Short mmCIF file of C-alpha atoms in Angstrom, two decimals:
data_model
loop_
_atom_site.label_atom_id
_atom_site.label_comp_id
_atom_site.label_asym_id
_atom_site.label_seq_id
_atom_site.Cartn_x
_atom_site.Cartn_y
_atom_site.Cartn_z
CA UNK A 1 -0.04 0.19 -0.03
CA UNK A 2 1.18 3.44 -0.64
CA UNK A 3 0.50 6.85 1.06
CA UNK A 4 -0.96 9.90 -1.25
CA UNK A 5 -1.42 13.32 -1.27
CA UNK A 6 -3.39 15.80 -2.73
CA UNK A 7 -3.38 19.89 -3.23
CA UNK A 8 -5.67 22.07 -5.70
CA UNK A 9 -6.02 25.61 -6.19
CA UNK A 10 -9.15 26.97 -7.72
CA UNK A 11 -9.21 30.59 -6.62
CA UNK A 12 -6.16 33.03 -7.15
CA UNK A 13 -7.14 36.46 -4.98
CA UNK A 14 -4.01 38.88 -4.97
CA UNK A 15 -1.31 39.27 -5.05
CA UNK A 16 -1.47 35.56 -7.07
CA UNK A 17 -3.83 36.95 -9.77
CA UNK A 18 -4.59 34.30 -11.62
CA UNK A 19 -7.51 33.34 -13.93
CA UNK A 20 -10.02 31.52 -11.54
CA UNK A 21 -10.56 27.89 -11.95
CA UNK A 22 -13.45 25.63 -11.56
CA UNK A 23 -12.88 21.98 -11.36
CA UNK A 24 -9.26 21.74 -9.78
CA UNK A 25 -10.73 20.21 -6.54
CA UNK A 26 -12.52 17.14 -8.56
CA UNK A 27 -9.34 16.30 -9.96
CA UNK A 28 -6.87 15.88 -7.16
CA UNK A 29 -9.86 14.88 -4.60
CA UNK A 30 -11.15 12.27 -7.26
CA UNK A 31 -7.54 10.90 -7.17
CA UNK A 32 -7.10 10.68 -3.44
CA UNK A 33 -10.86 9.18 -3.19
CA UNK A 34 -9.96 6.96 -5.64
CA UNK A 35 -6.54 5.26 -4.11
CA UNK A 36 -8.39 5.02 -0.78
CA UNK A 37 -11.20 3.06 -2.22
CA UNK A 38 -8.21 0.53 -3.28
CA UNK A 39 -7.01 0.39 0.56
CA UNK A 40 -4.41 3.26 -0.01
CA UNK A 41 -3.53 5.76 2.64
CA UNK A 42 -4.83 9.38 1.77
CA UNK A 43 -2.49 11.51 3.99
CA UNK A 44 -3.36 14.70 3.31
CA UNK A 45 -5.87 17.27 0.94
CA UNK A 46 -4.98 20.81 0.96
CA UNK A 47 -6.92 23.09 -1.29
CA UNK A 48 -7.23 26.99 -2.44
CA UNK A 49 -5.57 29.13 0.23
CA UNK A 50 -4.03 25.97 2.32
CA UNK A 51 -2.08 24.82 -0.34
CA UNK A 52 1.08 26.09 -0.50
CA UNK A 53 4.35 26.92 -2.47
CA UNK A 54 6.41 25.20 0.07
CA UNK A 55 4.94 22.32 0.33
CA UNK A 56 6.77 21.56 -2.99
CA UNK A 57 9.84 23.39 -2.40
CA UNK A 58 12.90 21.70 -1.07
CA UNK A 59 13.98 22.40 2.74
CA UNK A 60 17.65 23.10 0.92
CA UNK A 61 15.94 26.17 -0.52
CA UNK A 62 13.75 27.42 2.43
CA UNK A 63 11.04 25.02 1.71
CA UNK A 64 8.89 22.18 3.86
CA UNK A 65 8.16 19.28 1.04
CA UNK A 66 9.35 16.94 3.77
CA UNK A 67 6.65 18.33 6.26
CA UNK A 68 4.24 15.08 7.46
CA UNK A 69 1.47 17.25 7.59
CA UNK A 70 1.36 18.37 3.79
CA UNK A 71 4.89 18.18 2.28
CA UNK A 72 4.69 16.49 -1.01
CA UNK A 73 7.96 14.84 -0.31
CA UNK A 74 6.31 12.86 2.73
CA UNK A 75 4.49 10.43 0.56
CA UNK A 76 4.67 8.28 -2.12
CA UNK A 77 2.35 9.56 -4.55
CA UNK A 78 1.34 13.45 -5.11
CA UNK A 79 -1.46 14.81 -7.05
CA UNK A 80 -1.44 18.50 -8.25
CA UNK A 81 -4.02 20.67 -9.98
CA UNK A 82 -3.46 24.15 -10.70
CA UNK A 83 -2.24 26.37 -13.51
CA UNK A 84 0.95 25.64 -14.90
CA UNK A 85 3.55 26.74 -17.21
CA UNK A 86 6.66 26.03 -19.10
CA UNK A 87 10.00 27.99 -19.12
CA UNK A 88 12.90 27.26 -21.49
CA UNK A 89 14.53 25.13 -18.48
CA UNK A 90 11.87 25.21 -15.94
CA UNK A 91 8.59 24.55 -14.79
CA UNK A 92 6.48 26.68 -12.65
CA UNK A 93 2.90 25.99 -10.71
CA UNK A 94 0.81 28.54 -9.52
CA UNK A 95 -0.85 28.91 -5.88
CA UNK A 96 -3.44 30.71 -4.44
CA UNK A 97 -1.72 32.10 -1.42
CA UNK A 98 1.77 33.89 -1.09
CA UNK A 99 3.13 31.38 1.22
CA UNK A 100 6.19 32.24 0.73
CA UNK A 101 5.51 32.55 -3.18
CA UNK A 102 2.67 32.26 -5.87
CA UNK A 103 4.41 30.34 -7.82
CA UNK A 104 6.68 27.26 -7.34
CA UNK A 105 9.40 26.86 -9.40
CA UNK A 106 10.55 23.40 -10.13
CA UNK A 107 14.43 24.16 -9.93
CA UNK A 108 13.86 24.51 -6.32
CA UNK A 109 12.57 21.06 -6.05
CA UNK A 110 14.40 17.95 -5.19
CA UNK A 111 11.54 15.33 -5.29
CA UNK A 112 12.09 12.05 -4.07
CA UNK A 113 15.28 12.64 -1.69
CA UNK A 114 12.58 11.86 1.26
CA UNK A 115 9.75 9.67 -0.52
CA UNK A 116 8.20 10.76 -3.38
CA UNK A 117 8.03 8.30 -6.34
CA UNK A 118 5.24 9.30 -8.36
CA UNK A 119 3.71 12.75 -9.08
CA UNK A 120 0.84 14.24 -11.31
CA UNK A 121 1.09 17.90 -12.36
CA UNK A 122 -2.41 18.27 -13.53
CA UNK A 123 -1.41 21.69 -15.07
CA UNK A 124 -1.07 23.03 -18.16
CA UNK A 125 2.46 22.82 -20.15
CA UNK A 126 3.81 20.20 -17.00
CA UNK A 127 5.51 18.12 -19.40
CA UNK A 128 6.02 20.14 -22.23
CA UNK A 129 7.39 18.67 -25.65
CA UNK A 130 9.75 18.07 -27.42
CA UNK A 131 12.40 18.26 -24.23
CA UNK A 132 10.57 17.79 -21.00
CA UNK A 133 13.20 16.27 -19.59
CA UNK A 134 15.40 19.72 -19.95
CA UNK A 135 12.93 20.99 -17.51
CA UNK A 136 12.63 18.54 -14.99
CA UNK A 137 16.02 17.21 -14.51
CA UNK A 138 17.76 18.92 -11.56
CA UNK A 139 14.04 17.80 -9.57
CA UNK A 140 14.47 13.95 -9.89
CA UNK A 141 16.03 12.60 -6.70
CA UNK A 142 14.88 9.43 -6.12
CA UNK A 143 11.54 10.54 -8.06
CA UNK A 144 10.18 7.89 -10.54
CA UNK A 145 7.81 9.22 -12.61
CA UNK A 146 5.99 12.50 -13.62
CA UNK A 147 2.68 12.88 -15.20
CA UNK A 148 1.30 15.70 -16.50
CA UNK A 149 0.00 17.14 -19.85
CA UNK A 150 1.58 19.16 -22.87
CA UNK A 151 0.02 22.26 -23.91
CA UNK A 152 -3.23 22.59 -22.30
CA UNK A 153 -4.85 20.66 -19.49
CA UNK A 154 -8.94 21.21 -19.35
CA UNK A 155 -10.73 22.39 -16.47
CA UNK A 156 -13.93 21.30 -17.33
CA UNK A 157 -16.77 19.04 -16.11
CA UNK A 158 -16.21 16.85 -18.99
CA UNK A 159 -12.74 15.91 -18.09
CA UNK A 160 -13.06 16.22 -14.19
CA UNK A 161 -13.28 12.80 -13.38
CA UNK A 162 -9.87 11.94 -14.81
CA UNK A 163 -8.00 12.22 -11.46
CA UNK A 164 -10.71 9.29 -9.91
CA UNK A 165 -10.55 7.29 -13.18
CA UNK A 166 -6.73 7.19 -12.90
CA UNK A 167 -6.61 6.58 -9.48
CA UNK A 168 -8.78 3.71 -9.44
CA UNK A 169 -6.68 1.87 -12.14
CA UNK A 170 -3.44 2.94 -10.52
CA UNK A 171 -4.52 2.07 -7.03
CA UNK A 172 -5.67 -1.19 -8.55
CA UNK A 173 -1.88 -1.80 -9.87
CA UNK A 174 -2.35 -0.97 -13.42
CA UNK A 175 0.76 0.23 -15.55
CA UNK A 176 0.96 3.90 -14.59
CA UNK A 177 1.75 5.61 -17.66
CA UNK A 178 -0.85 3.16 -19.27
CA UNK A 179 -3.41 4.36 -16.93
CA UNK A 180 -2.29 7.98 -17.05
CA UNK A 181 -2.42 8.26 -20.98
CA UNK A 182 -5.82 6.41 -21.14
CA UNK A 183 -7.56 8.30 -18.52
CA UNK A 184 -5.89 11.89 -19.21
CA UNK A 185 -6.66 12.04 -22.88
CA UNK A 186 -9.36 14.01 -24.42
CA UNK A 187 -9.78 14.51 -27.93
CA UNK A 188 -13.01 16.82 -27.19
CA UNK A 189 -11.06 19.18 -24.64
CA UNK A 190 -7.76 18.78 -26.49
CA UNK A 191 -6.13 17.33 -23.88
CA UNK A 192 -2.63 15.58 -24.84
CA UNK A 193 -1.27 13.49 -21.61
CA UNK A 194 2.45 12.77 -21.20
CA UNK A 195 4.19 10.35 -18.92
CA UNK A 196 8.01 10.50 -17.89
CA UNK A 197 10.34 8.34 -16.36
CA UNK A 198 13.95 7.94 -15.17
CA UNK A 199 17.07 5.65 -15.99
CA UNK A 200 20.13 4.69 -15.33
CA UNK A 201 20.70 4.26 -19.04
CA UNK A 202 18.10 3.92 -22.25
CA UNK A 203 16.82 0.75 -21.88
CA UNK A 204 16.19 0.98 -17.89
CA UNK A 205 14.41 4.09 -18.71
CA UNK A 206 11.79 2.85 -21.29
CA UNK A 207 11.58 -0.37 -19.13
CA UNK A 208 10.30 1.87 -15.99
CA UNK A 209 8.02 4.06 -17.99
CA UNK A 210 6.27 1.03 -20.03
CA UNK A 211 6.17 -1.47 -16.97
CA UNK A 212 6.10 0.58 -13.56
CA UNK A 213 3.17 0.17 -10.92
CA UNK A 214 2.82 1.23 -7.68
CA UNK A 215 3.80 -2.62 -6.61
CA UNK A 216 7.00 -3.05 -9.04
CA UNK A 217 9.58 -1.53 -6.34
CA UNK A 218 11.80 -0.44 -9.10
CA UNK A 219 14.72 1.53 -6.96
CA UNK A 220 15.08 5.19 -6.57
CA UNK A 221 17.87 6.20 -9.29
CA UNK A 222 20.19 9.69 -7.23
CA UNK A 223 20.29 12.07 -9.43
CA UNK A 224 23.73 11.55 -9.93
CA UNK A 225 23.13 8.57 -11.71
CA UNK A 226 20.21 9.39 -13.98
CA UNK A 227 21.55 8.75 -17.32
CA UNK A 228 18.09 8.68 -19.65
CA UNK A 229 14.72 9.98 -19.65
CA UNK A 230 12.14 8.28 -21.55
CA UNK A 231 8.70 9.55 -22.24
CA UNK A 232 5.32 8.68 -24.14
CA UNK A 233 2.24 10.93 -25.34
CA UNK A 234 -1.19 10.79 -26.75
CA UNK A 235 -2.55 13.15 -28.79
#
């Protein structure tokens, strides 16, 4: 059994000032509920002003991602629903309260150096093609896989069950990349999901991407030993 943490933001008052969203609670909480229905432990669920950028920032940069009351790196599997955007060599996710910042920059993340193995970034551009590894390599410190989107990620009643659908399959032991691509893809809403895994070499990364389940027991790879990333997507 694995531990799960969820965060979501629909409201972005000043000074954070992003466009309001409507369904981020449903995607993240759907995942948490589904995983719990499969017997896993849903440790925390923080939303709107209770979801903080410091929950994702590594302690080396003044964050609290290892906080057992809500740090992303304190659980095995984390799911964040919000706004997001890709830079040339980084990814940022938006939060609704300035604690301490409105934007989490993944260059200040060291995910997996405590516990985290898998993360869903249910945001726009979280794994923006063609080179998502350039934006995420510095963040992989034991993390196995990132699941997200290239281009937009819909905030719609039509797709607000993707967290639940993915969680039901992931929690039952489905191959993670298969489950994410199947359940997060939407032709109607133009959602193009992506899954990316790291490896010690090309074949290791490919094997992990195509075959890892939450029951697989692939070992953690220190950042200095990662030599390859492999990703797949659906469009």
